[in-house]
Tab-separated table of N, CA, C and O in Angstrom:
chain	number	residue	atom	x	y	z
A	1	UNK	N	25.023	-48.750	-65.420
A	1	UNK	CA	24.445	-49.899	-64.071
A	1	UNK	C	24.962	-49.520	-63.184
A	1	UNK	O	24.449	-49.234	-62.018
A	2	UNK	N	26.307	-50.052	-62.859
A	2	UNK	CA	26.909	-49.710	-61.515
A	2	UNK	C	27.361	-48.240	-61.051
A	2	UNK	O	26.989	-48.485	-59.735
A	3	UNK	N	26.935	-47.464	-61.817
A	3	UNK	CA	27.009	-45.888	-61.045
A	3	UNK	C	25.674	-45.886	-60.347
A	3	UNK	O	25.375	-45.137	-59.134
A	4	UNK	N	24.582	-46.573	-61.217
A	4	UNK	CA	23.398	-46.101	-60.736
A	4	UNK	C	23.038	-46.768	-59.126
A	4	UNK	O	22.534	-46.298	-58.234
A	5	UNK	N	23.732	-48.153	-59.128
A	5	UNK	CA	23.716	-48.905	-58.113
A	5	UNK	C	24.525	-48.068	-56.625
A	5	UNK	O	23.943	-48.134	-55.674
A	6	UNK	N	25.785	-47.765	-57.164
A	6	UNK	CA	26.529	-46.823	-56.286
A	6	UNK	C	25.476	-45.894	-55.681
A	6	UNK	O	25.709	-45.577	-54.545
A	7	UNK	N	24.998	-45.185	-56.401
A	7	UNK	CA	24.139	-44.166	-56.176
A	7	UNK	C	23.165	-44.269	-54.887
A	7	UNK	O	22.927	-43.729	-53.939
A	8	UNK	N	22.532	-45.403	-55.495
A	8	UNK	CA	21.371	-46.283	-54.530
A	8	UNK	C	21.992	-46.466	-53.554
A	8	UNK	O	21.414	-46.036	-52.095
A	9	UNK	N	23.154	-47.111	-53.042
A	9	UNK	CA	23.722	-47.372	-51.985
A	9	UNK	C	24.093	-46.253	-51.164
A	9	UNK	O	23.920	-46.430	-49.946
A	10	UNK	N	24.558	-45.395	-51.965
A	10	UNK	CA	25.039	-44.096	-51.096
A	10	UNK	C	23.813	-43.508	-50.248
A	10	UNK	O	23.955	-43.134	-49.137
A	11	UNK	N	22.680	-43.586	-50.951
A	11	UNK	CA	21.423	-42.841	-50.486
A	11	UNK	C	20.975	-43.728	-49.389
A	11	UNK	O	20.535	-43.296	-48.438
A	12	UNK	N	20.837	-44.715	-49.344
A	12	UNK	CA	20.026	-45.841	-48.490
A	12	UNK	C	20.828	-46.411	-47.662
A	12	UNK	O	20.347	-46.526	-46.576
A	13	UNK	N	22.090	-46.520	-47.468
A	13	UNK	CA	23.217	-47.109	-46.349
A	13	UNK	C	24.011	-46.296	-46.092
A	13	UNK	O	23.927	-45.738	-45.082
A	14	UNK	N	24.917	-45.719	-46.842
A	14	UNK	CA	26.149	-44.859	-46.657
A	14	UNK	C	25.704	-43.526	-45.996
A	14	UNK	O	26.342	-43.104	-44.639
A	15	UNK	N	24.835	-42.957	-46.323
A	15	UNK	CA	24.666	-41.413	-46.045
A	15	UNK	C	23.682	-41.833	-44.661
A	15	UNK	O	24.030	-40.886	-43.578
A	16	UNK	N	22.710	-42.648	-44.571
A	16	UNK	CA	22.164	-42.837	-43.398
A	16	UNK	C	23.085	-43.279	-41.912
A	16	UNK	O	23.093	-42.681	-40.995
A	17	UNK	N	24.106	-44.096	-42.386
A	17	UNK	CA	25.118	-44.420	-41.442
A	17	UNK	C	26.046	-43.638	-41.158
A	17	UNK	O	26.340	-43.257	-39.978
A	18	UNK	N	26.519	-42.734	-42.026
A	18	UNK	CA	27.079	-41.331	-41.926
A	18	UNK	C	26.509	-40.844	-40.993
A	18	UNK	O	26.915	-39.915	-39.584
A	19	UNK	N	25.240	-40.397	-40.866
A	19	UNK	CA	24.377	-39.323	-39.912
A	19	UNK	C	24.174	-39.921	-38.440
A	19	UNK	O	24.701	-39.293	-37.419
A	20	UNK	N	24.351	-41.186	-38.248
A	20	UNK	CA	24.243	-41.831	-37.067
A	20	UNK	C	25.572	-42.143	-36.311
A	20	UNK	O	25.323	-41.949	-35.069
A	21	UNK	N	26.568	-41.996	-37.109
A	21	UNK	CA	27.906	-42.154	-36.340
A	21	UNK	C	28.276	-40.906	-36.477
A	21	UNK	O	29.778	-40.209	-36.250
A	22	UNK	N	27.822	-39.535	-36.913
A	22	UNK	CA	28.212	-38.334	-36.752
A	22	UNK	C	28.979	-38.033	-35.391
A	22	UNK	O	28.554	-38.494	-34.521
A	23	UNK	N	30.209	-37.643	-35.647
A	23	UNK	CA	30.818	-37.195	-34.062
A	23	UNK	C	29.750	-36.513	-33.095
A	23	UNK	O	29.174	-35.448	-33.663
A	24	UNK	N	30.130	-36.775	-31.917
A	24	UNK	CA	28.811	-36.291	-31.063
A	24	UNK	C	29.254	-34.606	-30.606
A	24	UNK	O	28.613	-34.212	-29.839
A	25	UNK	N	30.823	-34.563	-30.567
A	25	UNK	CA	31.042	-33.189	-30.587
A	25	UNK	C	30.499	-31.976	-31.085
A	25	UNK	O	30.450	-30.775	-30.862
A	26	UNK	N	29.898	-32.526	-32.119
A	26	UNK	CA	28.740	-31.416	-33.140
A	26	UNK	C	27.468	-31.064	-32.406
A	26	UNK	O	26.768	-30.452	-32.883
A	27	UNK	N	27.250	-31.838	-31.198
A	27	UNK	CA	25.949	-32.028	-30.816
A	27	UNK	C	25.805	-30.779	-29.653
A	27	UNK	O	26.561	-30.551	-28.824
A	28	UNK	N	25.099	-29.877	-30.109
A	28	UNK	CA	24.680	-28.743	-29.490
A	28	UNK	C	24.058	-29.002	-28.018
A	28	UNK	O	22.997	-29.508	-28.084
A	29	UNK	N	24.489	-28.602	-26.762
A	29	UNK	CA	23.584	-29.041	-25.711
A	29	UNK	C	22.373	-28.420	-25.519
A	29	UNK	O	21.340	-29.270	-25.261
A	30	UNK	N	22.273	-27.286	-25.979
A	30	UNK	CA	20.980	-26.534	-25.920
A	30	UNK	C	19.968	-27.024	-26.847
A	30	UNK	O	18.776	-26.915	-26.712
A	31	UNK	N	20.515	-27.753	-28.176
A	31	UNK	CA	19.678	-28.151	-28.830
A	31	UNK	C	19.298	-29.632	-28.539
A	31	UNK	O	18.178	-29.962	-28.688
A	32	UNK	N	20.048	-30.552	-28.284
A	32	UNK	CA	19.557	-32.067	-27.984
A	32	UNK	C	18.912	-32.079	-26.735
A	32	UNK	O	18.422	-33.241	-26.603
A	33	UNK	N	19.268	-31.112	-25.734
A	33	UNK	CA	18.777	-30.865	-24.944
A	33	UNK	C	17.773	-29.776	-24.229
A	33	UNK	O	18.084	-29.165	-23.399
A	34	UNK	N	16.951	-29.414	-25.388
A	34	UNK	CA	16.145	-28.415	-25.299
A	34	UNK	C	15.313	-28.297	-23.922
A	34	UNK	O	14.801	-27.268	-23.922
A	35	UNK	N	14.675	-29.649	-23.497
A	35	UNK	CA	13.608	-29.512	-22.334
A	35	UNK	C	14.509	-28.828	-21.210
A	35	UNK	O	13.951	-28.647	-20.133
A	36	UNK	N	15.873	-29.099	-21.042
A	36	UNK	CA	16.536	-28.839	-19.650
A	36	UNK	C	17.793	-27.941	-19.941
A	36	UNK	O	18.083	-27.369	-18.911
A	37	UNK	N	17.968	-27.571	-20.911
A	37	UNK	CA	19.099	-26.296	-21.265
A	37	UNK	C	18.674	-25.384	-22.044
A	37	UNK	O	18.092	-25.573	-23.128
A	38	UNK	N	18.848	-23.972	-21.585
A	38	UNK	CA	18.612	-22.900	-22.758
A	38	UNK	C	19.991	-21.931	-22.539
A	38	UNK	O	20.340	-21.666	-21.548
A	39	UNK	N	19.795	-21.430	-23.917
A	39	UNK	CA	21.108	-20.155	-23.933
A	39	UNK	C	20.569	-18.946	-23.326
A	39	UNK	O	19.500	-18.645	-23.507
A	40	UNK	N	20.916	-18.401	-22.305
A	40	UNK	CA	20.817	-17.383	-21.436
A	40	UNK	C	21.324	-15.668	-21.914
A	40	UNK	O	21.174	-15.131	-22.254
A	41	UNK	N	22.584	-16.132	-22.753
A	41	UNK	CA	23.376	-15.133	-23.264
A	41	UNK	C	24.519	-15.983	-24.376
A	41	UNK	O	24.903	-17.173	-24.015
A	42	UNK	N	24.713	-15.439	-25.527
A	42	UNK	CA	25.460	-15.897	-26.493
A	42	UNK	C	26.325	-14.643	-27.079
A	42	UNK	O	25.571	-13.636	-27.687
A	43	UNK	N	27.776	-14.642	-27.290
A	43	UNK	CA	28.351	-13.921	-28.336
A	43	UNK	C	29.308	-14.571	-29.226
A	43	UNK	O	29.629	-15.786	-28.650
A	44	UNK	N	30.775	-13.950	-29.705
A	44	UNK	CA	31.551	-14.746	-30.238
A	44	UNK	C	32.642	-15.051	-29.295
A	44	UNK	O	33.488	-16.154	-29.612
A	45	UNK	N	32.574	-14.676	-28.143
A	45	UNK	CA	33.673	-15.526	-26.923
A	45	UNK	C	32.796	-16.212	-26.188
A	45	UNK	O	34.051	-17.063	-25.665
A	46	UNK	N	31.484	-16.225	-25.563
A	46	UNK	CA	31.296	-17.063	-24.805
A	46	UNK	C	29.723	-17.497	-25.156
A	46	UNK	O	29.077	-16.520	-25.897
A	47	UNK	N	29.317	-18.627	-24.489
A	47	UNK	CA	27.724	-18.937	-24.457
A	47	UNK	C	27.238	-19.211	-23.096
A	47	UNK	O	28.247	-20.064	-22.287
A	48	UNK	N	26.231	-18.612	-22.434
A	48	UNK	CA	26.272	-18.916	-21.171
A	48	UNK	C	24.795	-19.682	-21.339
A	48	UNK	O	23.734	-19.232	-21.996
A	49	UNK	N	24.743	-20.691	-20.323
A	49	UNK	CA	23.325	-21.931	-20.459
A	49	UNK	C	23.126	-21.936	-19.019
A	49	UNK	O	24.033	-22.034	-18.391
A	50	UNK	N	21.766	-21.966	-19.120
A	50	UNK	CA	21.015	-22.473	-17.880
A	50	UNK	C	20.562	-23.956	-18.045
A	50	UNK	O	19.855	-24.456	-18.739
A	51	UNK	N	21.156	-24.875	-17.053
A	51	UNK	CA	20.525	-26.338	-16.912
A	51	UNK	C	19.746	-26.536	-15.765
A	51	UNK	O	20.203	-25.994	-14.815
A	52	UNK	N	18.510	-26.700	-16.146
A	52	UNK	CA	17.657	-27.694	-14.880
A	52	UNK	C	17.424	-28.948	-15.112
A	52	UNK	O	16.657	-29.277	-16.001
A	53	UNK	N	17.940	-30.043	-14.074
A	53	UNK	CA	18.035	-31.183	-14.390
A	53	UNK	C	17.221	-31.840	-13.351
A	53	UNK	O	17.482	-32.036	-12.343
A	54	UNK	N	15.458	-32.070	-13.419
A	54	UNK	CA	14.838	-33.005	-12.598
A	54	UNK	C	15.419	-34.312	-12.007
A	54	UNK	O	16.115	-34.753	-12.976
A	55	UNK	N	15.025	-34.735	-10.772
A	55	UNK	CA	15.485	-36.069	-10.493
A	55	UNK	C	15.064	-36.710	-11.640
A	55	UNK	O	14.123	-36.986	-12.260
A	56	UNK	N	15.982	-38.042	-11.737
A	56	UNK	CA	16.025	-38.866	-12.673
A	56	UNK	C	16.020	-38.294	-14.295
A	56	UNK	O	16.374	-39.510	-15.079
A	57	UNK	N	16.308	-37.490	-14.289
A	57	UNK	CA	16.384	-37.090	-16.060
A	57	UNK	C	18.021	-37.016	-16.346
A	57	UNK	O	18.929	-36.977	-15.833
A	58	UNK	N	17.993	-37.954	-17.823
A	58	UNK	CA	19.558	-38.336	-18.334
A	58	UNK	C	19.377	-37.446	-19.458
A	58	UNK	O	18.479	-37.211	-20.550
A	59	UNK	N	20.537	-36.729	-19.734
A	59	UNK	CA	20.450	-35.544	-20.729
A	59	UNK	C	21.019	-36.851	-22.281
A	59	UNK	O	21.546	-37.945	-21.953
A	60	UNK	N	20.866	-36.219	-23.220
A	60	UNK	CA	21.407	-36.797	-24.560
A	60	UNK	C	22.931	-36.261	-24.552
A	60	UNK	O	23.312	-34.973	-23.953
A	61	UNK	N	23.696	-37.365	-25.464
A	61	UNK	CA	24.893	-37.102	-25.462
A	61	UNK	C	25.280	-35.615	-26.283
A	61	UNK	O	24.494	-35.307	-27.290
A	62	UNK	N	26.246	-34.609	-25.955
A	62	UNK	CA	26.694	-33.392	-26.404
A	62	UNK	C	27.632	-33.155	-26.093
A	62	UNK	O	28.404	-33.933	-25.219
A	63	UNK	N	28.388	-32.255	-26.671
A	63	UNK	CA	29.856	-31.510	-26.244
A	63	UNK	C	29.799	-29.967	-25.934
A	63	UNK	O	28.930	-29.260	-26.293
A	64	UNK	N	30.695	-29.798	-25.044
A	64	UNK	CA	31.282	-28.290	-24.539
A	64	UNK	C	32.445	-28.055	-24.977
A	64	UNK	O	33.608	-29.167	-24.819
A	65	UNK	N	33.156	-27.108	-25.320
A	65	UNK	CA	34.348	-26.721	-25.392
A	65	UNK	C	34.706	-26.364	-23.801
A	65	UNK	O	33.943	-26.855	-23.154
A	66	UNK	N	35.797	-25.617	-23.752
A	66	UNK	CA	36.351	-25.447	-22.365
A	66	UNK	C	35.210	-24.639	-21.711
A	66	UNK	O	34.686	-23.942	-21.989
A	67	UNK	N	34.781	-24.867	-20.495
A	67	UNK	CA	33.854	-24.295	-19.690
A	67	UNK	C	33.526	-24.130	-18.259
A	67	UNK	O	34.568	-25.063	-17.396
A	68	UNK	N	32.966	-23.096	-17.639
A	68	UNK	CA	32.947	-23.321	-16.142
A	68	UNK	C	31.435	-23.463	-15.647
A	68	UNK	O	30.570	-23.155	-16.262
A	69	UNK	N	31.280	-24.249	-14.537
A	69	UNK	CA	29.967	-24.264	-14.268
A	69	UNK	C	29.590	-23.353	-12.792
A	69	UNK	O	30.729	-23.932	-11.775
A	70	UNK	N	28.652	-22.975	-12.595
A	70	UNK	CA	28.191	-22.466	-11.136
A	70	UNK	C	27.155	-23.064	-10.720
A	70	UNK	O	26.000	-22.994	-11.674
A	71	UNK	N	27.125	-23.945	-9.767
A	71	UNK	CA	26.227	-24.496	-9.331
A	71	UNK	C	25.006	-23.679	-8.520
A	71	UNK	O	25.472	-23.154	-7.382
A	72	UNK	N	24.099	-23.437	-9.048
A	72	UNK	CA	22.728	-22.748	-8.005
A	72	UNK	C	22.408	-23.664	-7.500
A	72	UNK	O	21.614	-23.182	-6.192
A	73	UNK	N	21.741	-24.878	-7.461
A	73	UNK	CA	21.135	-25.719	-6.706
A	73	UNK	C	21.905	-27.130	-6.855
A	73	UNK	O	21.953	-27.590	-8.062
A	74	UNK	N	22.908	-27.712	-5.924
A	74	UNK	CA	23.435	-29.003	-6.212
A	74	UNK	C	22.712	-30.308	-6.335
A	74	UNK	O	21.381	-30.273	-6.122
A	75	UNK	N	23.473	-31.420	-6.348
A	75	UNK	CA	23.008	-32.786	-6.415
A	75	UNK	C	23.763	-33.404	-6.893
A	75	UNK	O	24.604	-33.383	-7.118
A	76	UNK	N	23.363	-34.924	-6.365
A	76	UNK	CA	24.350	-36.130	-7.202
A	76	UNK	C	24.077	-36.514	-8.583
A	76	UNK	O	22.784	-36.200	-9.203
A	77	UNK	N	24.967	-36.570	-9.418
A	77	UNK	CA	25.029	-36.750	-10.784
A	77	UNK	C	25.529	-38.013	-11.155
A	77	UNK	O	26.981	-38.636	-10.490
A	78	UNK	N	25.536	-38.540	-12.356
A	78	UNK	CA	26.231	-39.499	-13.005
A	78	UNK	C	26.753	-39.014	-14.326
A	78	UNK	O	25.406	-38.323	-15.162
A	79	UNK	N	27.760	-39.007	-14.775
A	79	UNK	CA	28.571	-38.726	-16.092
A	79	UNK	C	28.962	-39.906	-16.625
A	79	UNK	O	29.623	-40.622	-16.417
A	80	UNK	N	28.125	-39.760	-18.020
A	80	UNK	CA	28.671	-40.826	-19.250
A	80	UNK	C	29.570	-40.160	-20.203
A	80	UNK	O	28.998	-39.107	-21.003
A	81	UNK	N	30.882	-40.249	-20.186
A	81	UNK	CA	31.701	-39.758	-21.000
A	81	UNK	C	31.811	-40.334	-22.518
A	81	UNK	O	31.439	-41.694	-22.393
A	82	UNK	N	31.895	-39.679	-23.579
A	82	UNK	CA	31.921	-40.385	-24.689
A	82	UNK	C	32.962	-41.754	-24.962
A	82	UNK	O	32.793	-42.364	-25.598
A	83	UNK	N	34.263	-41.435	-24.013
A	83	UNK	CA	34.953	-42.880	-24.385
A	83	UNK	C	34.528	-43.891	-23.495
A	83	UNK	O	35.423	-45.072	-23.188
A	84	UNK	N	33.244	-43.927	-23.015
A	84	UNK	CA	32.548	-44.794	-22.074
A	84	UNK	C	32.738	-45.162	-20.619
A	84	UNK	O	32.187	-45.709	-20.015
A	85	UNK	N	33.662	-44.158	-20.111
A	85	UNK	CA	33.815	-44.043	-18.750
A	85	UNK	C	32.497	-43.567	-17.986
A	85	UNK	O	32.014	-42.637	-18.526
A	86	UNK	N	32.315	-43.867	-16.995
A	86	UNK	CA	30.862	-43.603	-16.136
A	86	UNK	C	31.773	-43.394	-14.658
A	86	UNK	O	32.270	-44.020	-14.131
A	87	UNK	N	31.116	-41.839	-14.322
A	87	UNK	CA	31.701	-41.380	-13.126
A	87	UNK	C	30.447	-40.675	-12.368
A	87	UNK	O	29.271	-40.458	-13.030
A	88	UNK	N	30.521	-40.884	-11.140
A	88	UNK	CA	29.561	-40.171	-10.095
A	88	UNK	C	30.132	-39.011	-9.413
A	88	UNK	O	31.301	-39.406	-8.837
A	89	UNK	N	29.257	-38.205	-8.799
A	89	UNK	CA	29.656	-37.133	-7.971
A	89	UNK	C	28.619	-36.131	-7.674
A	89	UNK	O	27.619	-36.833	-7.691
A	90	UNK	N	29.334	-35.546	-6.925
A	90	UNK	CA	28.090	-34.683	-6.142
A	90	UNK	C	28.440	-33.000	-6.543
A	90	UNK	O	29.664	-32.277	-6.355
A	91	UNK	N	27.420	-32.259	-6.867
A	91	UNK	CA	27.676	-30.951	-7.119
A	91	UNK	C	27.224	-30.351	-5.702
A	91	UNK	O	26.072	-30.421	-5.454
A	92	UNK	N	28.089	-29.370	-5.038
A	92	UNK	CA	27.587	-28.681	-3.792
A	92	UNK	C	27.205	-27.144	-4.514
A	92	UNK	O	27.550	-26.573	-5.073
A	93	UNK	N	26.007	-26.425	-4.033
A	93	UNK	CA	25.803	-25.395	-3.996
A	93	UNK	C	26.419	-24.420	-3.960
A	93	UNK	O	27.103	-24.552	-3.040
A	94	UNK	N	26.776	-23.352	-5.077
A	94	UNK	CA	27.682	-22.449	-4.817
A	94	UNK	C	29.152	-22.914	-5.149
A	94	UNK	O	29.965	-21.764	-5.278
A	95	UNK	N	29.506	-24.063	-5.696
A	95	UNK	CA	30.463	-24.129	-6.055
A	95	UNK	C	30.846	-23.805	-7.659
A	95	UNK	O	29.649	-23.683	-8.321
A	96	UNK	N	32.275	-23.547	-7.780
A	96	UNK	CA	32.210	-23.303	-9.122
A	96	UNK	C	33.256	-24.236	-9.829
A	96	UNK	O	34.205	-24.292	-9.100
A	97	UNK	N	32.971	-24.983	-10.928
A	97	UNK	CA	34.298	-25.895	-11.654
A	97	UNK	C	34.453	-25.301	-12.753
A	97	UNK	O	33.614	-24.816	-13.493
A	98	UNK	N	35.772	-25.564	-13.267
A	98	UNK	CA	36.237	-25.692	-14.367
A	98	UNK	C	36.460	-27.038	-15.165
A	98	UNK	O	36.750	-28.018	-14.487
A	99	UNK	N	35.936	-26.942	-16.408
A	99	UNK	CA	36.081	-28.340	-17.200
A	99	UNK	C	36.771	-27.878	-18.504
A	99	UNK	O	36.350	-27.134	-19.318
A	100	UNK	N	37.702	-29.002	-18.784
A	100	UNK	CA	38.274	-29.006	-20.150
A	100	UNK	C	37.225	-29.270	-21.132
A	100	UNK	O	36.134	-29.815	-20.702
A	101	UNK	N	37.330	-29.315	-22.641
A	101	UNK	CA	36.567	-29.768	-23.506
A	101	UNK	C	36.090	-31.281	-23.241
A	101	UNK	O	36.805	-31.828	-23.126
A	102	UNK	N	34.680	-31.438	-23.196
A	102	UNK	CA	33.971	-32.696	-22.832
A	102	UNK	C	32.795	-33.007	-24.038
A	102	UNK	O	31.932	-32.107	-24.038
A	103	UNK	N	32.783	-34.119	-24.220
A	103	UNK	CA	31.579	-34.791	-24.927
A	103	UNK	C	30.806	-35.821	-23.939
A	103	UNK	O	31.810	-36.569	-23.459
A	104	UNK	N	29.669	-35.602	-23.601
A	104	UNK	CA	29.241	-36.519	-22.325
A	104	UNK	C	27.583	-36.743	-22.743
A	104	UNK	O	26.989	-35.748	-22.981
A	105	UNK	N	27.144	-37.086	-21.628
A	105	UNK	CA	25.463	-37.115	-21.115
A	105	UNK	C	25.683	-37.049	-19.739
A	105	UNK	O	26.586	-37.935	-19.069
A	106	UNK	N	24.607	-36.222	-18.898
A	106	UNK	CA	24.781	-36.310	-17.336
A	106	UNK	C	23.556	-36.754	-17.111
A	106	UNK	O	22.480	-36.635	-17.833
A	107	UNK	N	23.497	-37.300	-15.812
A	107	UNK	CA	22.063	-38.098	-15.455
A	107	UNK	C	22.094	-37.192	-13.744
A	107	UNK	O	22.872	-37.370	-13.308
A	108	UNK	N	20.771	-36.855	-13.849
A	108	UNK	CA	20.386	-36.495	-11.966
A	108	UNK	C	20.311	-37.505	-11.494
A	108	UNK	O	18.981	-38.014	-11.546
A	109	UNK	N	21.085	-38.313	-10.385
A	109	UNK	CA	20.618	-39.243	-9.726
A	109	UNK	C	20.122	-39.116	-8.088
A	109	UNK	O	19.993	-39.862	-7.411
A	110	UNK	N	20.019	-37.720	-8.095
A	110	UNK	CA	19.682	-37.363	-6.745
A	110	UNK	C	17.938	-37.421	-6.699
A	110	UNK	O	17.172	-37.723	-7.719
A	111	UNK	N	17.438	-36.681	-5.844
A	111	UNK	CA	15.898	-36.738	-5.280
A	111	UNK	C	15.711	-35.098	-5.428
A	111	UNK	O	14.423	-34.789	-5.127
A	112	UNK	N	16.555	-34.300	-5.928
A	112	UNK	CA	15.972	-32.918	-6.110
A	112	UNK	C	16.709	-32.376	-7.410
A	112	UNK	O	17.646	-32.773	-7.661
A	113	UNK	N	15.687	-31.472	-7.958
A	113	UNK	CA	16.316	-30.559	-9.332
A	113	UNK	C	17.739	-30.199	-9.085
A	113	UNK	O	18.214	-29.225	-7.853
A	114	UNK	N	18.811	-30.267	-10.211
A	114	UNK	CA	19.684	-29.634	-10.107
A	114	UNK	C	19.664	-28.309	-11.021
A	114	UNK	O	19.031	-28.338	-11.835
A	115	UNK	N	20.190	-27.183	-10.759
A	115	UNK	CA	20.112	-25.828	-11.302
A	115	UNK	C	21.707	-25.425	-11.581
A	115	UNK	O	22.293	-25.186	-10.630
A	116	UNK	N	22.245	-25.234	-12.734
A	116	UNK	CA	23.371	-24.781	-12.957
A	116	UNK	C	23.512	-23.664	-14.044
A	116	UNK	O	22.743	-23.594	-14.885
A	117	UNK	N	24.523	-23.026	-14.023
A	117	UNK	CA	24.924	-22.128	-14.994
A	117	UNK	C	26.215	-22.305	-15.546
A	117	UNK	O	27.157	-22.793	-14.946
A	118	UNK	N	26.317	-22.410	-17.037
A	118	UNK	CA	27.713	-22.881	-17.691
A	118	UNK	C	28.012	-21.724	-18.687
A	118	UNK	O	27.084	-21.457	-19.231
A	119	UNK	N	28.977	-21.404	-18.514
A	119	UNK	CA	29.618	-20.542	-19.200
A	119	UNK	C	30.947	-21.284	-20.125
A	119	UNK	O	31.930	-21.709	-19.829
A	120	UNK	N	30.621	-21.352	-21.637
A	120	UNK	CA	31.415	-21.908	-22.431
A	120	UNK	C	32.252	-20.956	-22.939
A	120	UNK	O	31.695	-19.805	-23.349
A	121	UNK	N	33.757	-21.249	-23.363
A	121	UNK	CA	34.606	-20.346	-23.544
A	121	UNK	C	34.437	-20.556	-25.658
A	121	UNK	O	34.711	-21.845	-25.761
A	122	UNK	N	34.314	-19.382	-25.923
A	122	UNK	CA	34.146	-19.761	-27.686
A	122	UNK	C	35.459	-19.371	-28.359
A	122	UNK	O	35.975	-19.885	-29.103
A	123	UNK	N	36.245	-18.580	-27.444
A	123	UNK	CA	37.405	-18.215	-28.314
A	123	UNK	C	38.616	-18.271	-26.970
A	123	UNK	O	38.275	-18.082	-25.867
A	124	UNK	N	40.074	-18.508	-27.931
A	124	UNK	CA	41.075	-18.565	-26.418
A	124	UNK	C	41.142	-17.097	-25.958
A	124	UNK	O	41.189	-16.323	-26.648
A	125	UNK	N	41.253	-17.194	-24.887
A	125	UNK	CA	41.413	-15.951	-23.906
A	125	UNK	C	42.825	-15.542	-24.026
A	125	UNK	O	43.622	-16.189	-23.989
A	126	UNK	N	43.187	-14.060	-24.246
A	126	UNK	CA	44.599	-13.466	-24.555
A	126	UNK	C	45.172	-13.503	-22.720
A	126	UNK	O	44.142	-13.520	-21.731
A	127	UNK	N	46.530	-13.360	-22.668
A	127	UNK	CA	46.773	-13.268	-21.345
A	127	UNK	C	46.461	-11.822	-20.485
A	127	UNK	O	46.525	-12.252	-19.505
A	128	UNK	N	46.416	-10.809	-21.577
A	128	UNK	CA	45.749	-9.611	-20.660
A	128	UNK	C	44.322	-9.795	-20.335
A	128	UNK	O	44.210	-9.152	-19.673
A	129	UNK	N	43.459	-10.550	-20.867
A	129	UNK	CA	42.058	-10.933	-20.295
A	129	UNK	C	42.615	-11.470	-18.921
A	129	UNK	O	41.693	-10.862	-17.904
A	130	UNK	N	43.187	-12.554	-19.023
A	130	UNK	CA	43.177	-13.213	-17.598
A	130	UNK	C	43.941	-12.337	-16.897
A	130	UNK	O	43.342	-12.359	-15.323
A	131	UNK	N	45.072	-11.364	-17.154
A	131	UNK	CA	45.440	-10.661	-16.035
A	131	UNK	C	44.390	-9.393	-15.651
A	131	UNK	O	44.168	-9.493	-14.587
A	132	UNK	N	43.596	-8.864	-16.660
A	132	UNK	CA	42.701	-8.148	-16.198
A	132	UNK	C	41.444	-8.876	-14.797
A	132	UNK	O	41.068	-8.217	-14.063
A	133	UNK	N	41.018	-10.138	-15.399
A	133	UNK	CA	40.220	-10.711	-14.092
A	133	UNK	C	40.856	-11.052	-13.275
A	133	UNK	O	40.360	-10.844	-12.166
A	134	UNK	N	41.952	-11.656	-13.501
A	134	UNK	CA	42.581	-11.690	-11.876
A	134	UNK	C	43.138	-10.289	-10.804
A	134	UNK	O	42.939	-10.393	-9.974
A	135	UNK	N	43.578	-9.552	-11.438
A	135	UNK	CA	43.639	-7.840	-10.936
A	135	UNK	C	42.179	-7.516	-10.203
A	135	UNK	O	42.352	-7.189	-8.889
A	136	UNK	N	41.272	-7.935	-11.066
A	136	UNK	CA	39.848	-7.379	-10.374
A	136	UNK	C	39.541	-8.253	-9.524
A	136	UNK	O	38.938	-7.727	-8.138
A	137	UNK	N	39.866	-9.493	-9.331
A	137	UNK	CA	39.777	-10.543	-8.032
A	137	UNK	C	40.501	-9.701	-7.083
A	137	UNK	O	39.646	-9.892	-5.753
A	138	UNK	N	41.283	-9.068	-6.843
A	138	UNK	CA	42.155	-8.966	-5.766
A	138	UNK	C	41.776	-7.629	-5.435
A	138	UNK	O	42.044	-7.229	-3.962
A	139	UNK	N	41.430	-6.878	-6.157
A	139	UNK	CA	41.000	-5.575	-5.634
A	139	UNK	C	39.711	-5.372	-4.632
A	139	UNK	O	38.890	-6.434	-4.514
């Protein structure tokens, strides 16, 4: 009987609670925010996402590895970080931003849609790759 009770407890209490407190870093932005984010390109090195956030839209919590944002149409945002910190800022059209890995939810607090391209790094880049990119920029 005690084993049966333990199994019932695990199925009815522990398992559902485990799912609810599952780490947010496991949340793919294109899956949990499928109405506002879509995958434009993906391979083993990068994932390119397109995000269009209408005014007043707040995303679900999700995670990114290290990534770069290219702002196609800027606006004001509020960022809710997993540690509870809330910040506000403005993306300027044409701006390029690098961000370290992050678990968060963003909200468009402006009056126009924000349009962003995000490039998530999947693998650490070698110094050879970085040198090639920097050399190409100077040419």
